[in-house]
């Protein structure tokens, strides 16, 4: 059997830029988990980022480039530690 070595992808850079608490640009975005007018939850290269506020909407999204823009009144930015990938859905459900 041939052994196939998988190379680890280099970690993506992650950055934030905000103007007047109304325009947020984020780089290093890997996925958007949920969004509505009061909260946007995204997975970044540095963990989950939660953006809270009012009247929020996604102005631009390009996951291939890892870019996302959020517009609206931004009141909170919160990083959540990503859970370890050991275990599946049921193990996370009953933690």
mmCIF file of N, CA, C and O in Angstrom:
data_model
loop_
_atom_site.group_PDB
_atom_site.id
_atom_site.type_symbol
_atom_site.label_atom_id
_atom_site.label_comp_id
_atom_site.label_asym_id
_atom_site.label_seq_id
_atom_site.Cartn_x
_atom_site.Cartn_y
_atom_site.Cartn_z
ATOM 1 N N UNK A 1 0.822 -1.183 0.000
ATOM 2 C CA UNK A 1 0.000 0.000 0.000
ATOM 3 C C UNK A 1 0.868 1.249 0.000
ATOM 4 O O UNK A 1 1.830 1.324 0.723
ATOM 5 N N UNK A 2 0.483 2.161 -0.793
ATOM 6 C CA UNK A 2 1.228 3.415 -0.859
ATOM 7 C C UNK A 2 0.765 4.341 0.260
ATOM 8 O O UNK A 2 -0.419 4.454 0.536
ATOM 9 N N UNK A 3 1.701 4.999 0.880
ATOM 10 C CA UNK A 3 1.399 5.938 1.959
ATOM 11 C C UNK A 3 1.301 7.326 1.368
ATOM 12 O O UNK A 3 2.210 7.790 0.693
ATOM 13 N N UNK A 4 0.182 7.962 1.591
ATOM 14 C CA UNK A 4 -0.010 9.316 1.064
ATOM 15 C C UNK A 4 0.115 10.313 2.200
ATOM 16 O O UNK A 4 -0.623 10.288 3.166
ATOM 17 N N UNK A 5 1.080 11.186 2.098
ATOM 18 C CA UNK A 5 1.295 12.200 3.128
ATOM 19 C C UNK A 5 0.484 13.435 2.785
ATOM 20 O O UNK A 5 0.570 13.963 1.687
ATOM 21 N N UNK A 6 -0.296 13.864 3.752
ATOM 22 C CA UNK A 6 -1.095 15.072 3.549
ATOM 23 C C UNK A 6 -0.374 16.232 4.208
ATOM 24 O O UNK A 6 -0.028 16.176 5.373
ATOM 25 N N UNK A 7 -0.167 17.268 3.440
ATOM 26 C CA UNK A 7 0.515 18.431 3.989
ATOM 27 C C UNK A 7 -0.490 19.309 4.710
ATOM 28 O O UNK A 7 -1.636 19.458 4.280
ATOM 29 N N UNK A 8 -0.056 19.869 5.822
ATOM 30 C CA UNK A 8 -0.906 20.782 6.573
ATOM 31 C C UNK A 8 -0.909 22.128 5.879
ATOM 32 O O UNK A 8 0.126 22.626 5.457
ATOM 33 N N UNK A 9 -2.093 22.707 5.785
ATOM 34 C CA UNK A 9 -2.185 24.036 5.193
ATOM 35 C C UNK A 9 -1.628 25.061 6.174
ATOM 36 O O UNK A 9 -1.806 24.945 7.376
ATOM 37 N N UNK A 10 -0.946 26.026 5.641
ATOM 38 C CA UNK A 10 -0.407 27.083 6.491
ATOM 39 C C UNK A 10 -1.560 27.881 7.086
ATOM 40 O O UNK A 10 -2.578 28.103 6.428
ATOM 41 N N UNK A 11 -1.441 28.292 8.346
ATOM 42 C CA UNK A 11 -2.529 29.056 8.946
ATOM 43 C C UNK A 11 -2.743 30.374 8.214
ATOM 44 O O UNK A 11 -1.792 31.041 7.818
ATOM 45 N N UNK A 12 -4.019 30.719 8.036
ATOM 46 C CA UNK A 12 -4.346 31.962 7.341
ATOM 47 C C UNK A 12 -4.183 33.130 8.299
ATOM 48 O O UNK A 12 -4.388 33.014 9.497
ATOM 49 N N UNK A 13 -3.844 34.265 7.742
ATOM 50 C CA UNK A 13 -3.792 35.493 8.535
ATOM 51 C C UNK A 13 -5.210 35.942 8.843
ATOM 52 O O UNK A 13 -6.133 35.720 8.062
ATOM 53 N N UNK A 14 -5.369 36.587 9.977
ATOM 54 C CA UNK A 14 -6.683 37.062 10.399
ATOM 55 C C UNK A 14 -6.545 38.515 10.838
ATOM 56 O O UNK A 14 -5.605 38.865 11.541
ATOM 57 N N UNK A 15 -7.478 39.337 10.405
ATOM 58 C CA UNK A 15 -7.425 40.742 10.783
ATOM 59 C C UNK A 15 -8.804 41.361 10.847
ATOM 60 O O UNK A 15 -9.757 40.868 10.248
ATOM 61 N N UNK A 16 -8.886 42.453 11.606
ATOM 62 C CA UNK A 16 -10.125 43.214 11.756
ATOM 63 C C UNK A 16 -9.849 44.678 11.474
ATOM 64 O O UNK A 16 -8.808 45.201 11.855
ATOM 65 N N UNK A 17 -10.805 45.331 10.846
ATOM 66 C CA UNK A 17 -10.726 46.767 10.637
ATOM 67 C C UNK A 17 -12.141 47.317 10.771
ATOM 68 O O UNK A 17 -13.060 46.845 10.099
ATOM 69 N N UNK A 18 -12.315 48.320 11.655
ATOM 70 C CA UNK A 18 -13.647 48.865 11.882
ATOM 71 C C UNK A 18 -13.621 50.375 11.726
ATOM 72 O O UNK A 18 -12.701 51.038 12.179
ATOM 73 N N UNK A 19 -14.674 50.901 11.095
ATOM 74 C CA UNK A 19 -14.848 52.337 10.934
ATOM 75 C C UNK A 19 -16.108 52.776 11.658
ATOM 76 O O UNK A 19 -17.207 52.295 11.341
ATOM 77 N N UNK A 20 -15.964 53.678 12.625
ATOM 78 C CA UNK A 20 -17.090 54.321 13.303
ATOM 79 C C UNK A 20 -18.137 53.350 13.848
ATOM 80 O O UNK A 20 -19.314 53.684 13.890
ATOM 81 N N UNK A 21 -17.736 52.179 14.240
ATOM 82 C CA UNK A 21 -18.647 51.153 14.763
ATOM 83 C C UNK A 21 -19.786 50.827 13.815
ATOM 84 O O UNK A 21 -20.811 50.274 14.211
ATOM 85 N N UNK A 22 -19.609 51.129 12.525
ATOM 86 C CA UNK A 22 -20.679 50.851 11.567
ATOM 87 C C UNK A 22 -20.228 50.000 10.385
ATOM 88 O O UNK A 22 -21.070 49.453 9.677
ATOM 89 N N UNK A 23 -18.936 49.873 10.177
ATOM 90 C CA UNK A 23 -18.411 49.057 9.086
ATOM 91 C C UNK A 23 -17.253 48.222 9.613
ATOM 92 O O UNK A 23 -16.264 48.763 10.104
ATOM 93 N N UNK A 24 -17.388 46.900 9.511
ATOM 94 C CA UNK A 24 -16.360 45.983 9.975
ATOM 95 C C UNK A 24 -15.883 45.135 8.815
ATOM 96 O O UNK A 24 -16.689 44.528 8.102
ATOM 97 N N UNK A 25 -14.572 45.118 8.595
ATOM 98 C CA UNK A 25 -13.968 44.255 7.590
ATOM 99 C C UNK A 25 -13.158 43.193 8.310
ATOM 100 O O UNK A 25 -12.338 43.518 9.177
ATOM 101 N N UNK A 26 -13.382 41.930 7.942
ATOM 102 C CA UNK A 26 -12.703 40.814 8.592
ATOM 103 C C UNK A 26 -12.002 39.988 7.517
ATOM 104 O O UNK A 26 -12.575 39.695 6.470
ATOM 105 N N UNK A 27 -10.748 39.625 7.782
ATOM 106 C CA UNK A 27 -10.023 38.713 6.902
ATOM 107 C C UNK A 27 -9.722 37.436 7.670
ATOM 108 O O UNK A 27 -9.764 37.416 8.891
ATOM 109 N N UNK A 28 -9.418 36.372 6.947
ATOM 110 C CA UNK A 28 -9.163 35.083 7.581
ATOM 111 C C UNK A 28 -10.448 34.355 7.943
ATOM 112 O O UNK A 28 -10.446 33.459 8.786
ATOM 113 N N UNK A 29 -11.556 34.705 7.280
ATOM 114 C CA UNK A 29 -12.846 34.065 7.537
ATOM 115 C C UNK A 29 -12.909 32.742 6.777
ATOM 116 O O UNK A 29 -12.647 32.692 5.580
ATOM 117 N N UNK A 30 -13.254 31.678 7.495
ATOM 118 C CA UNK A 30 -13.347 30.358 6.877
ATOM 119 C C UNK A 30 -14.787 29.951 6.591
ATOM 120 O O UNK A 30 -15.044 29.227 5.638
ATOM 121 N N UNK A 31 -15.736 30.409 7.414
ATOM 122 C CA UNK A 31 -17.133 30.040 7.226
ATOM 123 C C UNK A 31 -18.018 30.992 8.024
ATOM 124 O O UNK A 31 -17.584 31.539 9.035
ATOM 125 N N UNK A 32 -19.249 31.169 7.579
ATOM 126 C CA UNK A 32 -20.244 31.926 8.339
ATOM 127 C C UNK A 32 -21.227 30.913 8.887
ATOM 128 O O UNK A 32 -21.874 30.188 8.124
ATOM 129 N N UNK A 33 -21.309 30.824 10.220
ATOM 130 C CA UNK A 33 -22.161 29.826 10.840
ATOM 131 C C UNK A 33 -23.604 30.284 10.948
ATOM 132 O O UNK A 33 -24.522 29.495 10.780
ATOM 133 N N UNK A 34 -23.831 31.565 11.266
ATOM 134 C CA UNK A 34 -25.193 32.097 11.337
ATOM 135 C C UNK A 34 -25.148 33.613 11.264
ATOM 136 O O UNK A 34 -24.120 34.218 11.553
ATOM 137 N N UNK A 35 -26.264 34.190 10.880
ATOM 138 C CA UNK A 35 -26.342 35.650 10.865
ATOM 139 C C UNK A 35 -27.802 36.087 10.885
ATOM 140 O O UNK A 35 -28.685 35.398 10.378
ATOM 141 N N UNK A 36 -28.047 37.197 11.540
ATOM 142 C CA UNK A 36 -29.337 37.880 11.492
ATOM 143 C C UNK A 36 -29.073 39.349 11.790
ATOM 144 O O UNK A 36 -27.917 39.782 11.773
ATOM 145 N N UNK A 37 -30.103 40.126 12.057
ATOM 146 C CA UNK A 37 -29.933 41.575 12.239
ATOM 147 C C UNK A 37 -29.219 41.951 13.523
ATOM 148 O O UNK A 37 -28.766 43.078 13.678
ATOM 149 N N UNK A 38 -29.111 41.015 14.476
ATOM 150 C CA UNK A 38 -28.484 41.332 15.759
ATOM 151 C C UNK A 38 -27.180 40.585 16.004
ATOM 152 O O UNK A 38 -26.449 40.943 16.925
ATOM 153 N N UNK A 39 -26.867 39.556 15.198
ATOM 154 C CA UNK A 39 -25.666 38.757 15.470
ATOM 155 C C UNK A 39 -25.159 38.073 14.208
ATOM 156 O O UNK A 39 -25.938 37.528 13.432
ATOM 157 N N UNK A 40 -23.840 38.107 14.031
ATOM 158 C CA UNK A 40 -23.172 37.376 12.954
ATOM 159 C C UNK A 40 -22.119 36.503 13.613
ATOM 160 O O UNK A 40 -21.285 36.998 14.376
ATOM 161 N N UNK A 41 -22.159 35.193 13.353
ATOM 162 C CA UNK A 41 -21.196 34.250 13.911
ATOM 163 C C UNK A 41 -20.400 33.658 12.758
ATOM 164 O O UNK A 41 -20.978 33.092 11.828
ATOM 165 N N UNK A 42 -19.084 33.829 12.826
ATOM 166 C CA UNK A 42 -18.226 33.327 11.753
ATOM 167 C C UNK A 42 -17.050 32.555 12.329
ATOM 168 O O UNK A 42 -16.599 32.826 13.439
ATOM 169 N N UNK A 43 -16.575 31.606 11.554
ATOM 170 C CA UNK A 43 -15.392 30.850 11.928
ATOM 171 C C UNK A 43 -14.205 31.499 11.237
ATOM 172 O O UNK A 43 -14.212 31.681 10.022
ATOM 173 N N UNK A 44 -13.200 31.884 12.039
ATOM 174 C CA UNK A 44 -12.008 32.519 11.478
ATOM 175 C C UNK A 44 -10.796 31.644 11.741
ATOM 176 O O UNK A 44 -10.881 30.633 12.449
ATOM 177 N N UNK A 45 -9.679 32.055 11.220
ATOM 178 C CA UNK A 45 -8.429 31.325 11.435
ATOM 179 C C UNK A 45 -7.996 31.370 12.894
ATOM 180 O O UNK A 45 -7.163 30.575 13.316
ATOM 181 N N UNK A 46 -8.572 32.268 13.697
ATOM 182 C CA UNK A 46 -8.204 32.409 15.104
ATOM 183 C C UNK A 46 -9.339 32.024 16.053
ATOM 184 O O UNK A 46 -9.326 32.410 17.212
ATOM 185 N N UNK A 47 -10.338 31.297 15.580
ATOM 186 C CA UNK A 47 -11.471 30.887 16.409
ATOM 187 C C UNK A 47 -12.754 31.532 15.927
ATOM 188 O O UNK A 47 -12.768 32.315 14.980
ATOM 189 N N UNK A 48 -13.850 31.195 16.586
ATOM 190 C CA UNK A 48 -15.142 31.767 16.217
ATOM 191 C C UNK A 48 -15.221 33.221 16.667
ATOM 192 O O UNK A 48 -14.838 33.553 17.780
ATOM 193 N N UNK A 49 -15.728 34.058 15.782
ATOM 194 C CA UNK A 49 -15.912 35.471 16.067
ATOM 195 C C UNK A 49 -17.401 35.775 16.029
ATOM 196 O O UNK A 49 -18.084 35.462 15.052
ATOM 197 N N UNK A 50 -17.905 36.362 17.122
ATOM 198 C CA UNK A 50 -19.311 36.754 17.208
ATOM 199 C C UNK A 50 -19.362 38.277 17.160
ATOM 200 O O UNK A 50 -18.700 38.955 17.944
ATOM 201 N N UNK A 51 -20.147 38.808 16.230
ATOM 202 C CA UNK A 51 -20.353 40.251 16.099
ATOM 203 C C UNK A 51 -21.804 40.512 16.485
ATOM 204 O O UNK A 51 -22.713 39.924 15.898
ATOM 205 N N UNK A 52 -22.004 41.380 17.477
ATOM 206 C CA UNK A 52 -23.363 41.698 17.917
ATOM 207 C C UNK A 52 -23.629 43.185 17.722
ATOM 208 O O UNK A 52 -22.725 44.007 17.815
ATOM 209 N N UNK A 53 -24.891 43.504 17.477
ATOM 210 C CA UNK A 53 -25.285 44.891 17.290
ATOM 211 C C UNK A 53 -26.724 44.969 16.838
ATOM 212 O O UNK A 53 -27.530 44.086 17.138
ATOM 213 N N UNK A 54 -27.041 45.991 16.085
ATOM 214 C CA UNK A 54 -28.393 46.136 15.549
ATOM 215 C C UNK A 54 -28.325 46.563 14.091
ATOM 216 O O UNK A 54 -27.395 47.252 13.677
ATOM 217 N N UNK A 55 -29.297 46.117 13.325
ATOM 218 C CA UNK A 55 -29.335 46.438 11.903
ATOM 219 C C UNK A 55 -28.157 45.865 11.133
ATOM 220 O O UNK A 55 -27.743 46.434 10.129
ATOM 221 N N UNK A 56 -27.614 44.735 11.588
ATOM 222 C CA UNK A 56 -26.435 44.152 10.938
ATOM 223 C C UNK A 56 -26.816 43.460 9.628
ATOM 224 O O UNK A 56 -27.848 42.798 9.540
ATOM 225 N N UNK A 57 -25.967 43.638 8.649
ATOM 226 C CA UNK A 57 -26.090 42.873 7.413
ATOM 227 C C UNK A 57 -24.706 42.682 6.811
ATOM 228 O O UNK A 57 -23.786 43.456 7.080
ATOM 229 N N UNK A 58 -24.592 41.628 6.037
ATOM 230 C CA UNK A 58 -23.318 41.315 5.387
ATOM 231 C C UNK A 58 -23.280 42.058 4.065
ATOM 232 O O UNK A 58 -24.113 41.833 3.192
ATOM 233 N N UNK A 59 -22.313 42.970 3.954
ATOM 234 C CA UNK A 59 -22.194 43.776 2.747
ATOM 235 C C UNK A 59 -21.421 43.073 1.654
ATOM 236 O O UNK A 59 -21.749 43.175 0.484
ATOM 237 N N UNK A 60 -20.395 42.327 2.022
ATOM 238 C CA UNK A 60 -19.554 41.628 1.052
ATOM 239 C C UNK A 60 -19.068 40.348 1.702
ATOM 240 O O UNK A 60 -18.708 40.341 2.877
ATOM 241 N N UNK A 61 -19.065 39.272 0.941
ATOM 242 C CA UNK A 61 -18.527 38.015 1.440
ATOM 243 C C UNK A 61 -17.792 37.318 0.301
ATOM 244 O O UNK A 61 -18.292 37.248 -0.819
ATOM 245 N N UNK A 62 -16.582 36.871 0.585
ATOM 246 C CA UNK A 62 -15.787 36.100 -0.359
ATOM 247 C C UNK A 62 -15.011 35.079 0.464
ATOM 248 O O UNK A 62 -13.920 35.375 0.959
ATOM 249 N N UNK A 63 -15.588 33.898 0.645
ATOM 250 C CA UNK A 63 -14.941 32.882 1.479
ATOM 251 C C UNK A 63 -13.690 32.303 0.822
ATOM 252 O O UNK A 63 -12.806 31.827 1.523
ATOM 253 N N UNK A 64 -13.615 32.344 -0.503
ATOM 254 C CA UNK A 64 -12.399 31.863 -1.168
ATOM 255 C C UNK A 64 -11.204 32.720 -0.766
ATOM 256 O O UNK A 64 -10.106 32.211 -0.566
ATOM 257 N N UNK A 65 -11.428 34.025 -0.638
ATOM 258 C CA UNK A 65 -10.363 34.945 -0.216
ATOM 259 C C UNK A 65 -10.363 35.138 1.296
ATOM 260 O O UNK A 65 -9.458 35.766 1.837
ATOM 261 N N UNK A 66 -11.400 34.636 1.988
ATOM 262 C CA UNK A 66 -11.485 34.777 3.439
ATOM 263 C C UNK A 66 -11.876 36.162 3.894
ATOM 264 O O UNK A 66 -11.505 36.600 4.972
ATOM 265 N N UNK A 67 -12.687 36.877 3.089
ATOM 266 C CA UNK A 67 -13.052 38.255 3.410
ATOM 267 C C UNK A 67 -14.549 38.379 3.657
ATOM 268 O O UNK A 67 -15.358 37.744 2.979
ATOM 269 N N UNK A 68 -14.894 39.224 4.641
ATOM 270 C CA UNK A 68 -16.292 39.472 4.960
ATOM 271 C C UNK A 68 -16.427 40.893 5.494
ATOM 272 O O UNK A 68 -15.586 41.344 6.268
ATOM 273 N N UNK A 69 -17.466 41.597 5.056
ATOM 274 C CA UNK A 69 -17.766 42.936 5.558
ATOM 275 C C UNK A 69 -19.127 42.915 6.223
ATOM 276 O O UNK A 69 -20.081 42.376 5.666
ATOM 277 N N UNK A 70 -19.207 43.494 7.417
ATOM 278 C CA UNK A 70 -20.463 43.614 8.150
ATOM 279 C C UNK A 70 -20.758 45.093 8.320
ATOM 280 O O UNK A 70 -19.879 45.875 8.677
ATOM 281 N N UNK A 71 -22.024 45.481 8.055
ATOM 282 C CA UNK A 71 -22.437 46.861 8.212
ATOM 283 C C UNK A 71 -23.619 46.926 9.164
ATOM 284 O O UNK A 71 -24.414 45.995 9.241
ATOM 285 N N UNK A 72 -23.729 48.012 9.913
ATOM 286 C CA UNK A 72 -24.779 48.220 10.892
ATOM 287 C C UNK A 72 -24.150 48.792 12.155
ATOM 288 O O UNK A 72 -22.964 49.123 12.177
ATOM 289 N N UNK A 73 -24.931 48.926 13.220
ATOM 290 C CA UNK A 73 -24.403 49.428 14.482
ATOM 291 C C UNK A 73 -23.778 48.263 15.254
ATOM 292 O O UNK A 73 -24.486 47.380 15.732
ATOM 293 N N UNK A 74 -22.450 48.265 15.380
ATOM 294 C CA UNK A 74 -21.722 47.176 16.030
ATOM 295 C C UNK A 74 -21.506 47.540 17.489
ATOM 296 O O UNK A 74 -20.935 48.581 17.808
ATOM 297 N N UNK A 75 -21.971 46.670 18.382
ATOM 298 C CA UNK A 75 -21.839 46.942 19.810
ATOM 299 C C UNK A 75 -20.895 45.976 20.520
ATOM 300 O O UNK A 75 -20.426 46.280 21.611
ATOM 301 N N UNK A 76 -20.595 44.817 19.910
ATOM 302 C CA UNK A 76 -19.754 43.838 20.599
ATOM 303 C C UNK A 76 -19.038 42.932 19.609
ATOM 304 O O UNK A 76 -19.618 42.487 18.617
ATOM 305 N N UNK A 77 -17.764 42.664 19.905
ATOM 306 C CA UNK A 77 -16.970 41.666 19.190
ATOM 307 C C UNK A 77 -16.485 40.669 20.228
ATOM 308 O O UNK A 77 -15.915 41.063 21.247
ATOM 309 N N UNK A 78 -16.703 39.374 19.987
ATOM 310 C CA UNK A 78 -16.364 38.354 20.967
ATOM 311 C C UNK A 78 -15.751 37.160 20.262
ATOM 312 O O UNK A 78 -16.314 36.650 19.293
ATOM 313 N N UNK A 79 -14.592 36.718 20.762
ATOM 314 C CA UNK A 79 -13.977 35.497 20.252
ATOM 315 C C UNK A 79 -14.345 34.344 21.167
ATOM 316 O O UNK A 79 -14.241 34.448 22.383
ATOM 317 N N UNK A 80 -14.787 33.255 20.568
ATOM 318 C CA UNK A 80 -15.066 32.026 21.303
ATOM 319 C C UNK A 80 -14.010 31.005 20.907
ATOM 320 O O UNK A 80 -13.632 30.922 19.738
ATOM 321 N N UNK A 81 -13.548 30.250 21.872
ATOM 322 C CA UNK A 81 -12.599 29.193 21.566
ATOM 323 C C UNK A 81 -13.330 28.101 20.800
ATOM 324 O O UNK A 81 -14.452 27.733 21.144
ATOM 325 N N UNK A 82 -12.708 27.600 19.749
ATOM 326 C CA UNK A 82 -13.336 26.538 18.976
ATOM 327 C C UNK A 82 -13.196 25.225 19.732
ATOM 328 O O UNK A 82 -12.133 24.927 20.277
ATOM 329 N N UNK A 83 -14.266 24.429 19.800
ATOM 330 C CA UNK A 83 -14.174 23.146 20.494
ATOM 331 C C UNK A 83 -13.241 22.209 19.744
ATOM 332 O O UNK A 83 -13.086 22.318 18.534
ATOM 333 N N UNK A 84 -12.619 21.303 20.479
ATOM 334 C CA UNK A 84 -11.717 20.348 19.832
ATOM 335 C C UNK A 84 -12.530 19.461 18.911
ATOM 336 O O UNK A 84 -13.700 19.191 19.136
ATOM 337 N N UNK A 85 -11.895 18.999 17.862
ATOM 338 C CA UNK A 85 -12.602 18.208 16.868
ATOM 339 C C UNK A 85 -12.745 16.755 17.292
ATOM 340 O O UNK A 85 -13.276 15.946 16.548
ATOM 341 N N UNK A 86 -12.268 16.388 18.480
ATOM 342 C CA UNK A 86 -12.438 15.016 18.928
ATOM 343 C C UNK A 86 -13.869 14.822 19.373
ATOM 344 O O UNK A 86 -14.438 15.632 20.090
ATOM 345 N N UNK A 87 -14.470 13.764 18.908
ATOM 346 C CA UNK A 87 -15.869 13.507 19.224
ATOM 347 C C UNK A 87 -16.760 14.087 18.151
ATOM 348 O O UNK A 87 -16.378 14.990 17.419
ATOM 349 N N UNK A 88 -17.938 13.550 18.059
ATOM 350 C CA UNK A 88 -18.858 14.008 17.044
ATOM 351 C C UNK A 88 -19.976 14.833 17.638
ATOM 352 O O UNK A 88 -19.863 15.406 18.721
ATOM 353 N N UNK A 89 -21.052 14.857 16.900
ATOM 354 C CA UNK A 89 -22.215 15.647 17.287
ATOM 355 C C UNK A 89 -22.731 15.258 18.662
ATOM 356 O O UNK A 89 -22.997 16.115 19.497
ATOM 357 N N UNK A 90 -22.877 13.980 18.918
ATOM 358 C CA UNK A 90 -23.460 13.517 20.187
ATOM 359 C C UNK A 90 -22.576 13.860 21.368
ATOM 360 O O UNK A 90 -23.074 14.223 22.432
ATOM 361 N N UNK A 91 -21.270 13.762 21.226
ATOM 362 C CA UNK A 91 -20.394 14.092 22.348
ATOM 363 C C UNK A 91 -20.443 15.574 22.669
ATOM 364 O O UNK A 91 -20.370 15.965 23.824
ATOM 365 N N UNK A 92 -20.580 16.425 21.652
ATOM 366 C CA UNK A 92 -20.704 17.859 21.904
ATOM 367 C C UNK A 92 -22.065 18.195 22.507
ATOM 368 O O UNK A 92 -22.190 19.107 23.305
ATOM 369 N N UNK A 93 -23.079 17.450 22.119
ATOM 370 C CA UNK A 93 -24.420 17.709 22.607
ATOM 371 C C UNK A 93 -24.539 17.423 24.102
ATOM 372 O O UNK A 93 -25.201 18.151 24.827
ATOM 373 N N UNK A 94 -23.853 16.388 24.573
ATOM 374 C CA UNK A 94 -23.985 15.968 25.967
ATOM 375 C C UNK A 94 -22.834 16.414 26.847
ATOM 376 O O UNK A 94 -22.621 15.862 27.904
ATOM 377 N N UNK A 95 -22.084 17.421 26.443
ATOM 378 C CA UNK A 95 -20.979 17.926 27.281
ATOM 379 C C UNK A 95 -21.506 18.656 28.467
ATOM 380 O O UNK A 95 -22.488 19.304 28.488
#
